[in-house]
CSV table of C-alpha atoms in Angstrom, one decimal:
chain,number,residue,atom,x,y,z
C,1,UNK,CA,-42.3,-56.4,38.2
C,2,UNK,CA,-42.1,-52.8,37.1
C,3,UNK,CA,-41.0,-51.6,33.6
C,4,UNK,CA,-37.7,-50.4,33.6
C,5,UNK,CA,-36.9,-46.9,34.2
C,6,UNK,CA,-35.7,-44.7,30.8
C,7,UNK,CA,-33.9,-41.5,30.5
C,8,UNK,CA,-35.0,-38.6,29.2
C,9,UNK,CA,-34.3,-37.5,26.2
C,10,UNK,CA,-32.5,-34.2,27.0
C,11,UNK,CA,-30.1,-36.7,29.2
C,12,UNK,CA,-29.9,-38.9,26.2
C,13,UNK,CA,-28.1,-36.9,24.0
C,14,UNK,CA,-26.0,-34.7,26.9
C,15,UNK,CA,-24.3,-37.5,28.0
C,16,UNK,CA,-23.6,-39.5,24.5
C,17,UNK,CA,-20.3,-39.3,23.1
C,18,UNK,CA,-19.3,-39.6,19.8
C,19,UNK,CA,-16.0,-41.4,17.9
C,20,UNK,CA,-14.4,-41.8,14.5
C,21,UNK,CA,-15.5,-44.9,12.8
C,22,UNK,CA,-13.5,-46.2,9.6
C,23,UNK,CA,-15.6,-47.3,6.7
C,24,UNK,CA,-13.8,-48.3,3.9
C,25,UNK,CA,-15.8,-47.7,0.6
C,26,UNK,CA,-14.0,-48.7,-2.3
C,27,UNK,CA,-15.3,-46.5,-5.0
C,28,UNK,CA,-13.5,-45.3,-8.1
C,29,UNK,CA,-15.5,-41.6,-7.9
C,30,UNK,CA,-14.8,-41.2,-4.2
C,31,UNK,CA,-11.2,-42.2,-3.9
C,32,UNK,CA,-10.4,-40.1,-6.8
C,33,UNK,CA,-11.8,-36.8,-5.7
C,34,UNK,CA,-10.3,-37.3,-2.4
C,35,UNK,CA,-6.5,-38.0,-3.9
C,36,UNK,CA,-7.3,-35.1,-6.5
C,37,UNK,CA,-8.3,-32.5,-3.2
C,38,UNK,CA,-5.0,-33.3,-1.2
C,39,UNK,CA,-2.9,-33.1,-4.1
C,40,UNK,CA,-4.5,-29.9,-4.6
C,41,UNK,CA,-4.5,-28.6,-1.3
C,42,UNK,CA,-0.3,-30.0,-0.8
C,43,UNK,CA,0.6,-28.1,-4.0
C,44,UNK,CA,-1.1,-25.2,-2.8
C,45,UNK,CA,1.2,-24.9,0.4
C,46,UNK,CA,4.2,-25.9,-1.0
C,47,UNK,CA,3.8,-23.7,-4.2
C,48,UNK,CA,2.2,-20.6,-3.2
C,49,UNK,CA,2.8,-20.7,1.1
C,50,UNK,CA,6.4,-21.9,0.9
C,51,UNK,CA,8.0,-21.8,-2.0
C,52,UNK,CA,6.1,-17.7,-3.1
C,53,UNK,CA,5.4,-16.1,0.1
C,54,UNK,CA,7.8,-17.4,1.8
C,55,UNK,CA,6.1,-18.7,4.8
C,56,UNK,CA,9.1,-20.6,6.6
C,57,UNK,CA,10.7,-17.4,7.4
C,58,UNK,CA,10.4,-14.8,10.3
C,59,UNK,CA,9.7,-11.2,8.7
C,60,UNK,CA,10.5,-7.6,9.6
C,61,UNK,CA,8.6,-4.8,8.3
C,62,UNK,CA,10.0,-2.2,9.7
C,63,UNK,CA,12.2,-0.4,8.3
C,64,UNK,CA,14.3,2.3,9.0
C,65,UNK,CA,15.6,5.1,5.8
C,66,UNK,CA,17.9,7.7,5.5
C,67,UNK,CA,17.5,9.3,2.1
C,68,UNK,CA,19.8,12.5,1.0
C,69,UNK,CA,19.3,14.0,-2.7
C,70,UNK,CA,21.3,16.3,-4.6
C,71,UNK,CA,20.2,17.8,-8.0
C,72,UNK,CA,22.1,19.4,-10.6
C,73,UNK,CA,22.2,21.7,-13.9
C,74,UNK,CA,22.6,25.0,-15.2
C,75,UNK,CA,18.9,26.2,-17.0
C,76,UNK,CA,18.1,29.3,-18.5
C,77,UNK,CA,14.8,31.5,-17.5
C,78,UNK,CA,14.0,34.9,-18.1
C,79,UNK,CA,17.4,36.2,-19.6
C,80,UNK,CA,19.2,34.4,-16.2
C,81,UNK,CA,21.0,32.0,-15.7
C,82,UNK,CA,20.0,29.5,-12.5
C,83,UNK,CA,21.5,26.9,-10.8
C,84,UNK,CA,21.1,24.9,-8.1
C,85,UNK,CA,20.2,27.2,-5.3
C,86,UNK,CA,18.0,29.4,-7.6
C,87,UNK,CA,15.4,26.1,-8.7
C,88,UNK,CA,15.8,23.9,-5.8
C,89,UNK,CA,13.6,24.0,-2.7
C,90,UNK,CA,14.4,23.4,-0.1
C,91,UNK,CA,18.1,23.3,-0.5
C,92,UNK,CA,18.9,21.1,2.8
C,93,UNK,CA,18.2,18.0,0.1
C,94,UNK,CA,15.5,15.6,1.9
C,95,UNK,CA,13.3,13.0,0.7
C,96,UNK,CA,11.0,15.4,-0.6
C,97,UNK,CA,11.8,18.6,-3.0
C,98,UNK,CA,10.7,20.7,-5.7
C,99,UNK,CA,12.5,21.6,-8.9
C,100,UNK,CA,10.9,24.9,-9.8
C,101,UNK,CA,10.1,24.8,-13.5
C,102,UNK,CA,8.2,28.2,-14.3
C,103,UNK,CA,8.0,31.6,-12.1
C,104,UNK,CA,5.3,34.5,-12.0
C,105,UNK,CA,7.2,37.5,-10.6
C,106,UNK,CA,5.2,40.4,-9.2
C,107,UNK,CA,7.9,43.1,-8.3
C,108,UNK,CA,8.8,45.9,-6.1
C,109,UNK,CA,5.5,45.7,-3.7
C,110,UNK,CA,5.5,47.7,-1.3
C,111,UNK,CA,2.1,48.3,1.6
C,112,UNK,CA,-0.3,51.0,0.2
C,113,UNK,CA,-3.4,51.5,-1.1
C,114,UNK,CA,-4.2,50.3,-4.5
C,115,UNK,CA,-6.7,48.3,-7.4
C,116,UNK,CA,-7.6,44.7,-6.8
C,117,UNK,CA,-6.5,42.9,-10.2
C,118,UNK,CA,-8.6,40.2,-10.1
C,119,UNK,CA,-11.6,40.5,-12.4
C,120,UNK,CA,-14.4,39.0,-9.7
C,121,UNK,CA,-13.9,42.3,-8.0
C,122,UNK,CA,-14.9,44.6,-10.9
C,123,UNK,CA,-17.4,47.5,-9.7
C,124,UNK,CA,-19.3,50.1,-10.9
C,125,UNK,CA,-20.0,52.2,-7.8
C,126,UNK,CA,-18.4,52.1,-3.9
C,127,UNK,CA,-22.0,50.2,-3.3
C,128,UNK,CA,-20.4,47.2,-4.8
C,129,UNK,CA,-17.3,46.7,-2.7
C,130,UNK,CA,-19.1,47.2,0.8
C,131,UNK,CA,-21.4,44.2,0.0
C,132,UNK,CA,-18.2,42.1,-0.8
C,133,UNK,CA,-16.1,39.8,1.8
C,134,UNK,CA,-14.0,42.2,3.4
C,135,UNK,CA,-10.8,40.4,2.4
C,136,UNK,CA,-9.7,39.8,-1.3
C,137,UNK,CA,-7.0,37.6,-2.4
C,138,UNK,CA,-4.3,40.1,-2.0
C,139,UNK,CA,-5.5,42.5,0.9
C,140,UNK,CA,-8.3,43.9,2.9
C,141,UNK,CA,-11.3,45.7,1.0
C,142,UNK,CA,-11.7,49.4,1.8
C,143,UNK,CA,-15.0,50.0,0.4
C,144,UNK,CA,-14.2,52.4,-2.2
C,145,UNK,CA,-14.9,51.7,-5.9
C,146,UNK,CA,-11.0,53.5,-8.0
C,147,UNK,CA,-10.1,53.0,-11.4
C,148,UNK,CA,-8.3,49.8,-12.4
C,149,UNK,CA,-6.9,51.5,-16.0
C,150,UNK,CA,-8.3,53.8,-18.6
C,151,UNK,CA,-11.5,51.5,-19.2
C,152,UNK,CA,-12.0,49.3,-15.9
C,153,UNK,CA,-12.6,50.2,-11.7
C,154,UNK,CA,-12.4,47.4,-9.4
C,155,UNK,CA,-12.3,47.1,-5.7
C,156,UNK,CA,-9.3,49.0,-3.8
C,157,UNK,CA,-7.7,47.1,-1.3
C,158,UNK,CA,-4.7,47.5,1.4
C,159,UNK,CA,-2.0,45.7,1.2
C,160,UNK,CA,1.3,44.5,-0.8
C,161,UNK,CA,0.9,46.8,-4.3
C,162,UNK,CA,0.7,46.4,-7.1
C,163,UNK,CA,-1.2,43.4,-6.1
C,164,UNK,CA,-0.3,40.0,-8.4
C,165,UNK,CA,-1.5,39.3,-11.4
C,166,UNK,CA,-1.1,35.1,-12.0
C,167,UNK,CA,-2.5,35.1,-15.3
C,168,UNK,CA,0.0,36.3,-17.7
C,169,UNK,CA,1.5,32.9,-19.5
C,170,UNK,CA,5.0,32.6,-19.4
C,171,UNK,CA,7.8,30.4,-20.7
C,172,UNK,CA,8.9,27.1,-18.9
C,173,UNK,CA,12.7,26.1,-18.0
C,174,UNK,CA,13.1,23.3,-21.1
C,175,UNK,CA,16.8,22.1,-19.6
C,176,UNK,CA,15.0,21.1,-16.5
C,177,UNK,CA,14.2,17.7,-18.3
C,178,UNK,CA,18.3,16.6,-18.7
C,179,UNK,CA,19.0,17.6,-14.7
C,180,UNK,CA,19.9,14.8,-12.9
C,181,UNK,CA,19.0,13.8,-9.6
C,182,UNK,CA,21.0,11.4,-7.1
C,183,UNK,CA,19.9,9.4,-4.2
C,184,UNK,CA,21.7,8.4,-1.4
C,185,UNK,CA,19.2,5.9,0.6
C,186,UNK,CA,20.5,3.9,3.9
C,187,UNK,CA,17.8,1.1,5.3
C,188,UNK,CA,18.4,-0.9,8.1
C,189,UNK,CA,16.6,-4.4,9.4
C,190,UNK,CA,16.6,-3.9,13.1
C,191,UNK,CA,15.1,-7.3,13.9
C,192,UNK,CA,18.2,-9.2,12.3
C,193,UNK,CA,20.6,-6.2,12.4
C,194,UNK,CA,21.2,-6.0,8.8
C,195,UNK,CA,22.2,-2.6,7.0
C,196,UNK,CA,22.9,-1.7,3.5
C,197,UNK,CA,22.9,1.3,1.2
C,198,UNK,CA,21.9,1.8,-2.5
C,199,UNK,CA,25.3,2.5,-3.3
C,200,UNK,CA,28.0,0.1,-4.4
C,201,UNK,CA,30.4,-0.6,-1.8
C,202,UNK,CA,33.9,1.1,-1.7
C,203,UNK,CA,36.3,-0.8,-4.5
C,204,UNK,CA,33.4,-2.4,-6.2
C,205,UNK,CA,35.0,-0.9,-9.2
C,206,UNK,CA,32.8,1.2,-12.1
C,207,UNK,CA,32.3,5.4,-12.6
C,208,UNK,CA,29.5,6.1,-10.1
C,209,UNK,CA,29.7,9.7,-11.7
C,210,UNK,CA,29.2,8.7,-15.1
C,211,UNK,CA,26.2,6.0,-14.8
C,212,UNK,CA,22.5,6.8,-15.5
C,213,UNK,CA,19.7,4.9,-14.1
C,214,UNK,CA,18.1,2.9,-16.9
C,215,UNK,CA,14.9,0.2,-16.0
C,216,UNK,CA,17.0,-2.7,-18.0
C,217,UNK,CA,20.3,-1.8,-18.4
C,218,UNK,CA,21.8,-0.1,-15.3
C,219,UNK,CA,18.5,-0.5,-12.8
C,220,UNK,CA,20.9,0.1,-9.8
C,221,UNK,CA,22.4,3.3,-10.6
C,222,UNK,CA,21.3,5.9,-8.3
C,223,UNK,CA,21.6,8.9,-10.4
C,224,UNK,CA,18.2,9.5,-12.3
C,225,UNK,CA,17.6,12.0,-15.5
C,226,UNK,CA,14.6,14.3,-14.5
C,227,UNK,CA,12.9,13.6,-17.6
C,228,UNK,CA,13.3,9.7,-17.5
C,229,UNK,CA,11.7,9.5,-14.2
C,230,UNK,CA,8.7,12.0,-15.6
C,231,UNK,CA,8.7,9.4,-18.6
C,232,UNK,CA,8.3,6.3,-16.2
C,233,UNK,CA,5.8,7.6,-14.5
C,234,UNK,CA,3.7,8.0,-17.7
C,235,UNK,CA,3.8,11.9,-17.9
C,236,UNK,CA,4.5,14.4,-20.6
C,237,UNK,CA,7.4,16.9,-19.0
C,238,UNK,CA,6.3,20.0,-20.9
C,239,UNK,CA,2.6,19.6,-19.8
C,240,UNK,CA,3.7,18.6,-16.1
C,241,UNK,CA,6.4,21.6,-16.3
C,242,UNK,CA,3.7,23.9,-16.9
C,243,UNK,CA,1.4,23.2,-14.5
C,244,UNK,CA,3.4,21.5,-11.9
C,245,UNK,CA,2.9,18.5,-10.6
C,246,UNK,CA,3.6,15.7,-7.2
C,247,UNK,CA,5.7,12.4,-8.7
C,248,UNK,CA,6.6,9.4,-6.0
C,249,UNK,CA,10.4,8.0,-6.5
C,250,UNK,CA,9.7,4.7,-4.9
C,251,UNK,CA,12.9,2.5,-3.4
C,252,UNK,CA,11.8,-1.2,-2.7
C,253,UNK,CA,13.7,-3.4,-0.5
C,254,UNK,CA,12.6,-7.0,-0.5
C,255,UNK,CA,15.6,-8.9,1.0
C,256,UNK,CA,14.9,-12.3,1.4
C,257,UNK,CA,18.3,-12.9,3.8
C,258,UNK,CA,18.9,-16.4,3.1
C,259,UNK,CA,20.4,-15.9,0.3
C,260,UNK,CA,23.1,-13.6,1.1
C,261,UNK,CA,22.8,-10.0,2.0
C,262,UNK,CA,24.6,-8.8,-1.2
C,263,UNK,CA,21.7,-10.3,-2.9
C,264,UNK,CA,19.3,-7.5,-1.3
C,265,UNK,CA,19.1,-4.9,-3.8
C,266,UNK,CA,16.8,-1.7,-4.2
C,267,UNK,CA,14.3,-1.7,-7.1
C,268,UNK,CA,13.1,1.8,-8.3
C,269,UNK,CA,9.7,2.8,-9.8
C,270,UNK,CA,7.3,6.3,-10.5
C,271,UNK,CA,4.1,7.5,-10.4
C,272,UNK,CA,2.0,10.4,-10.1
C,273,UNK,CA,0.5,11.2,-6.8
C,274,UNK,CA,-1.8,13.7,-7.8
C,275,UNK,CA,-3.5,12.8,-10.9
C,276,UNK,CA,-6.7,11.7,-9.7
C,277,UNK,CA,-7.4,15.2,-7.7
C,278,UNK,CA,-9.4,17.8,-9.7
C,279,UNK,CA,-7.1,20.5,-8.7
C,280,UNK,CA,-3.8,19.0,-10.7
C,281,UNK,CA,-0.5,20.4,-11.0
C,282,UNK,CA,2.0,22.1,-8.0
C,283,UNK,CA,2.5,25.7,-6.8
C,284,UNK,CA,3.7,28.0,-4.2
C,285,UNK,CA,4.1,31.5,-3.3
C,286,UNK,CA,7.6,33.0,-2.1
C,287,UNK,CA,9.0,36.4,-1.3
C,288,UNK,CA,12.0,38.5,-1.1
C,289,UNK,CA,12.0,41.2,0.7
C,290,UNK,CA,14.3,44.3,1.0
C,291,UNK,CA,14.7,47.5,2.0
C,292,UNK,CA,15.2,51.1,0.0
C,293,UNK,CA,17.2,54.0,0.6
C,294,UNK,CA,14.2,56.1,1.8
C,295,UNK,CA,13.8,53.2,4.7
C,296,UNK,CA,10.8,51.6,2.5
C,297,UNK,CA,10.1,47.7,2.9
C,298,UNK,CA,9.3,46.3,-0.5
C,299,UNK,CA,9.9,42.5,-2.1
C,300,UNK,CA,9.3,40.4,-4.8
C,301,UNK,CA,6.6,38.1,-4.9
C,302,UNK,CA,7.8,34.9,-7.1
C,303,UNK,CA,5.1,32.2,-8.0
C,304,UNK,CA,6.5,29.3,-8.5
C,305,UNK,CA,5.3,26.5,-10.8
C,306,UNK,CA,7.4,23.0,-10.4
C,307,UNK,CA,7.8,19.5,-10.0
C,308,UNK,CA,7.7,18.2,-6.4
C,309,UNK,CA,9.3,14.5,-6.3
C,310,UNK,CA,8.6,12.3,-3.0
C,311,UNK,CA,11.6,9.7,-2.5
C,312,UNK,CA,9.0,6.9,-0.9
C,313,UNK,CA,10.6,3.9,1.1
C,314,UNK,CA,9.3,0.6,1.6
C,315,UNK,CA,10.6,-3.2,1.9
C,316,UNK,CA,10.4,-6.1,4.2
C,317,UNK,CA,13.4,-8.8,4.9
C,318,UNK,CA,12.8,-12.5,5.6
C,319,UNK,CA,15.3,-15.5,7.4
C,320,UNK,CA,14.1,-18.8,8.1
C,321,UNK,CA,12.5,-19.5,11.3
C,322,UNK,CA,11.8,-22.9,13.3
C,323,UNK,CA,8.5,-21.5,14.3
C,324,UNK,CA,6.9,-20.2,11.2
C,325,UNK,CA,7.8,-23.4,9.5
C,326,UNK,CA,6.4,-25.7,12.4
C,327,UNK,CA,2.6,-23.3,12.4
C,328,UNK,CA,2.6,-23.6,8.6
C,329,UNK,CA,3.5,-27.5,8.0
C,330,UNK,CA,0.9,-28.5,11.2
C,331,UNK,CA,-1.7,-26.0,9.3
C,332,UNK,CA,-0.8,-28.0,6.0
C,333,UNK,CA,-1.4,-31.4,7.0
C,334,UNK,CA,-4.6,-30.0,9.3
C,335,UNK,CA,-5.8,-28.7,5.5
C,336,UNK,CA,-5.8,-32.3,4.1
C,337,UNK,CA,-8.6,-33.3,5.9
C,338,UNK,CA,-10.5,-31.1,3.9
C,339,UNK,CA,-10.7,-33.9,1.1
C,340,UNK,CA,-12.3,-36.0,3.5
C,341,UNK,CA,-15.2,-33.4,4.7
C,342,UNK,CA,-15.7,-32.8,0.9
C,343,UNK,CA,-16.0,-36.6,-0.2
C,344,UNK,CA,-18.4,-37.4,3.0
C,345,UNK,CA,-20.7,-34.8,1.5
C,346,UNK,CA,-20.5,-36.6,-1.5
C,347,UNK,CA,-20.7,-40.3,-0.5
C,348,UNK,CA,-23.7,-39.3,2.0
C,349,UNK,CA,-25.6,-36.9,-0.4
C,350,UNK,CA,-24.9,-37.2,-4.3
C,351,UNK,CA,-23.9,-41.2,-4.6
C,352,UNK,CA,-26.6,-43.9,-5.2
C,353,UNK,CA,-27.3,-46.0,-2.1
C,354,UNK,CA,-26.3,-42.9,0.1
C,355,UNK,CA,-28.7,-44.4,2.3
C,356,UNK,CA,-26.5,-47.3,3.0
C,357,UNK,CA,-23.4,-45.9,3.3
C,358,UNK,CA,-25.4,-43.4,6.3
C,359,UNK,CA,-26.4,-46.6,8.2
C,360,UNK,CA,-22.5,-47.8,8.1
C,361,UNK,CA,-20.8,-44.8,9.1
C,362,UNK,CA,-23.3,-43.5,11.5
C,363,UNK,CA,-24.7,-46.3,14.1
C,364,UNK,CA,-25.5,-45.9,17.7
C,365,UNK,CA,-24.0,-47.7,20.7
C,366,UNK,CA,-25.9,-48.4,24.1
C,367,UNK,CA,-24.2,-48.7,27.0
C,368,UNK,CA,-23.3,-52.1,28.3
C,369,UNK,CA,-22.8,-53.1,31.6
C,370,UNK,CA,-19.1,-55.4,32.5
C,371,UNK,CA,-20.7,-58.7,33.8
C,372,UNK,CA,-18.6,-61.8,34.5
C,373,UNK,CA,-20.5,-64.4,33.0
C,374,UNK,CA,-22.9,-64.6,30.7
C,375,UNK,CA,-25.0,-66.7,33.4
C,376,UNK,CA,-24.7,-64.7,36.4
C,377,UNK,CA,-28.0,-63.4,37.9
C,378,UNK,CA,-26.5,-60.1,37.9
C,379,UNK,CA,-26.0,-60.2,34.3
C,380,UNK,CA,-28.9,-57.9,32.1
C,381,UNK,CA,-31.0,-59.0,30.2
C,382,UNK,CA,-30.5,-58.9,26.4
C,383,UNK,CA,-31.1,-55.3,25.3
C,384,UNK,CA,-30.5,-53.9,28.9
C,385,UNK,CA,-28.9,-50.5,28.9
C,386,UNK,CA,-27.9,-50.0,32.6
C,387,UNK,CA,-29.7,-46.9,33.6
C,388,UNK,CA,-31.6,-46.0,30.8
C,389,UNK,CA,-32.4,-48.6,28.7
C,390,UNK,CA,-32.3,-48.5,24.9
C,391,UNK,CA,-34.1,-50.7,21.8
C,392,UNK,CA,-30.8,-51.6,19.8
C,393,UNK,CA,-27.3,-52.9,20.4
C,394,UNK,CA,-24.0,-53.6,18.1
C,395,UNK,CA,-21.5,-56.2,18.3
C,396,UNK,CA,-19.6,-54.2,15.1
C,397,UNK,CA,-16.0,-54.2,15.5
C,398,UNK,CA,-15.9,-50.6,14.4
C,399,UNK,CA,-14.5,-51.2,10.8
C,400,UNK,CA,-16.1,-51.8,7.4
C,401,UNK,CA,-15.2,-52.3,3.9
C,402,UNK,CA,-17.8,-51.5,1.7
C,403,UNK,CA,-18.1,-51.9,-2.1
C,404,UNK,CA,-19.3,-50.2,-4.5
């Protein structure tokens, strides 16, 4: 009779199939770690995912501003008075301005011929200014080698004269500092509709006109002191004055909406947007120009030194959601099973009689032929595997409960 026919191996293992087997091992170690892991891994989403972030709830991110400003105060520079319209820039009142805190003003200019004033473009002999750049920083380079003063020749040039000179010091405007600054700010939700303003609402009650916006004690006041929001962002105003500078007034809005919408407040802070480029502080260059009698075109060429203040908004609003909360509870109890994964590796790996506990849990089945009596010819033999024959068999039931 001829041996039986057996599959190869390749066909072996395509066609097995493999299913969950409980083994019940009752060890003090193993249970443990596994209770400790899903207690772990359940305070983790209900603490942090739920309860902190908030994961239940459908979120909108974008958001859509309206921010108006308005600065006042009088100040004093250069024997003049200023206000508003002389130190503000530009006057429309957007989300981004500059208080102008210092001036360098280079005076009836008018085209012509005349010295360059900056020292790189001293000279000795016409030879020196024709192996120049034939621009300078004020006008185009004729050549020609003219005195400067009594003891100096530099460069001549064509162009606005008397060309500027940006390194005489000059004072700053100190009252800058107690100016005060209000923000109107509008956001709006679209996903869920919902609006609201940084202002209280009309008959809230309280002197709009007299509060000042303080971290602790009036945090919701939209009218800011100059110098307090130079202070909160950590800088010195005299020093930033000087030299001008680029601060960030940011307006947060994190509205979580199940709790009201009155509960959704704004929440201001500062910083310095500049202070980590190695060419600090803020200026520009503006002019005036006019006309004489005699039909000549002249101005005055102001530059200005000042603080420019970017009003920066940002916030997200939350509601509760049937689908978030469905994704996020299925992905919580899916995460249990991450204490069983861990305490296989240790039962099978790091336990003594690992060995045993691998022979339990992992077992093959052959495949057995239905036969309807034990004594029927057509009935296999003991150990006969249909098709492809195999060397062991189980009669397990599938469960154990081992101890340890």
């Amino acid at each position: 009779m001829p041996a039986p026919r057996r599959c190869p191996p390749w066909a072996m293992q395509f066609f097995s199939y493999e299913t969950p087997k409980s083994v019940v091992v009752r060890s003090w170690v193993v249970g443990a770690t596994h209770r400790a892991v899903q207690l772990l891994i359940l305070a983790y989403f209900i603490g942090w995912v739920f309860l902190h972030e908030k994961a239940y709830q459908v979120r909108d991110t974008v958001i859509e501003s309206s921010v108006v400003t308005k600065v006042k105060g009088i100040g004093r520079y250069a024997g003049r008075v200023l206000d508003t319209a002389d130190y503000v820039t530009p006057p429309q009142g957007t989300s981004v301005f500059v208080v102008v805190t210092k001036q360098i003003l280079t005076e009836q200019q008018e085209q012509g011929l005349c010295p360059e004033s900056e020292a790189a473009f001293r000279c000795r002999s016409d030879r020196d200014c024709r192996d120049r750049s034939p621009t300078s920083g004020s006008g185009l380079l004729t050549g020609r080698c003219v005195p400067y003063n009594g003891t100096l020749r530099t460069c001549e040039i064509r162009g606005w004269c008397p060309p500027e000179v940006d390194t005489v010091d000059v004072p700053i405007m100190l009252e800058a500092e107690n100016f005060t600054l209000f923000i109107k700010n509008s956001i709006r939700f679209p996903l869920f509709g919902f609006e609201k303003a940084n202002l209280p609402p009309p008959g809230a009650g309280g002197d709009l006109g007299r509060c000042r916006f303080h971290p602790q004690l009036q945090p919701l006041c939209p009218i800011l002191r100059l110098g307090d929001v130079v202070r909160l962002a950590g800088q010195d105003f005299r020093t930033l004055a000087a030299t001008g500078g680029v601060l960030a007034i940011k307006i947060g809005w994190v509205c979580d909406l199940d709790r009201g919408g009155e509960r959704c407040l704004p929440r201001y802070s500062f910083t310095r947007l500049d202070g980590l480029s190695r060419a600090t502080g803020y200026n520009f260059r503006h002019a005036r120009y006019h006309r004489c009698q005699d039909g000549t075109e002249r101005r005055t060429l102001t530059k200005a030194f000042g603080i420019r203040f970017d009003v920066l908004v940002y916030g997200h609003a939350g509601k509760f959601g049937i689908v978030p909360t469905l994704i996020n509870a299925v992905a919580a109890f899916t995460s249990i099973g991450v204490g069983t994964v861990l305490c296989d590796i240790i039962l099978l790996n790091f336990l003594k009689g690992a060995e045993h506990y691998k022979a339990r849990k992992f077992e093959e089945v052959p495949e057995v032929d239905m036969v309807p009596s034990p004594g029927s010819p057509t009935a296999p033999a003991p150990g006969g595997l249909g098709l492809c024959p195999r060397d062991k068999q189980s009669t397990d039931s599938g469960t154990f409960s081992l101890g340890h």
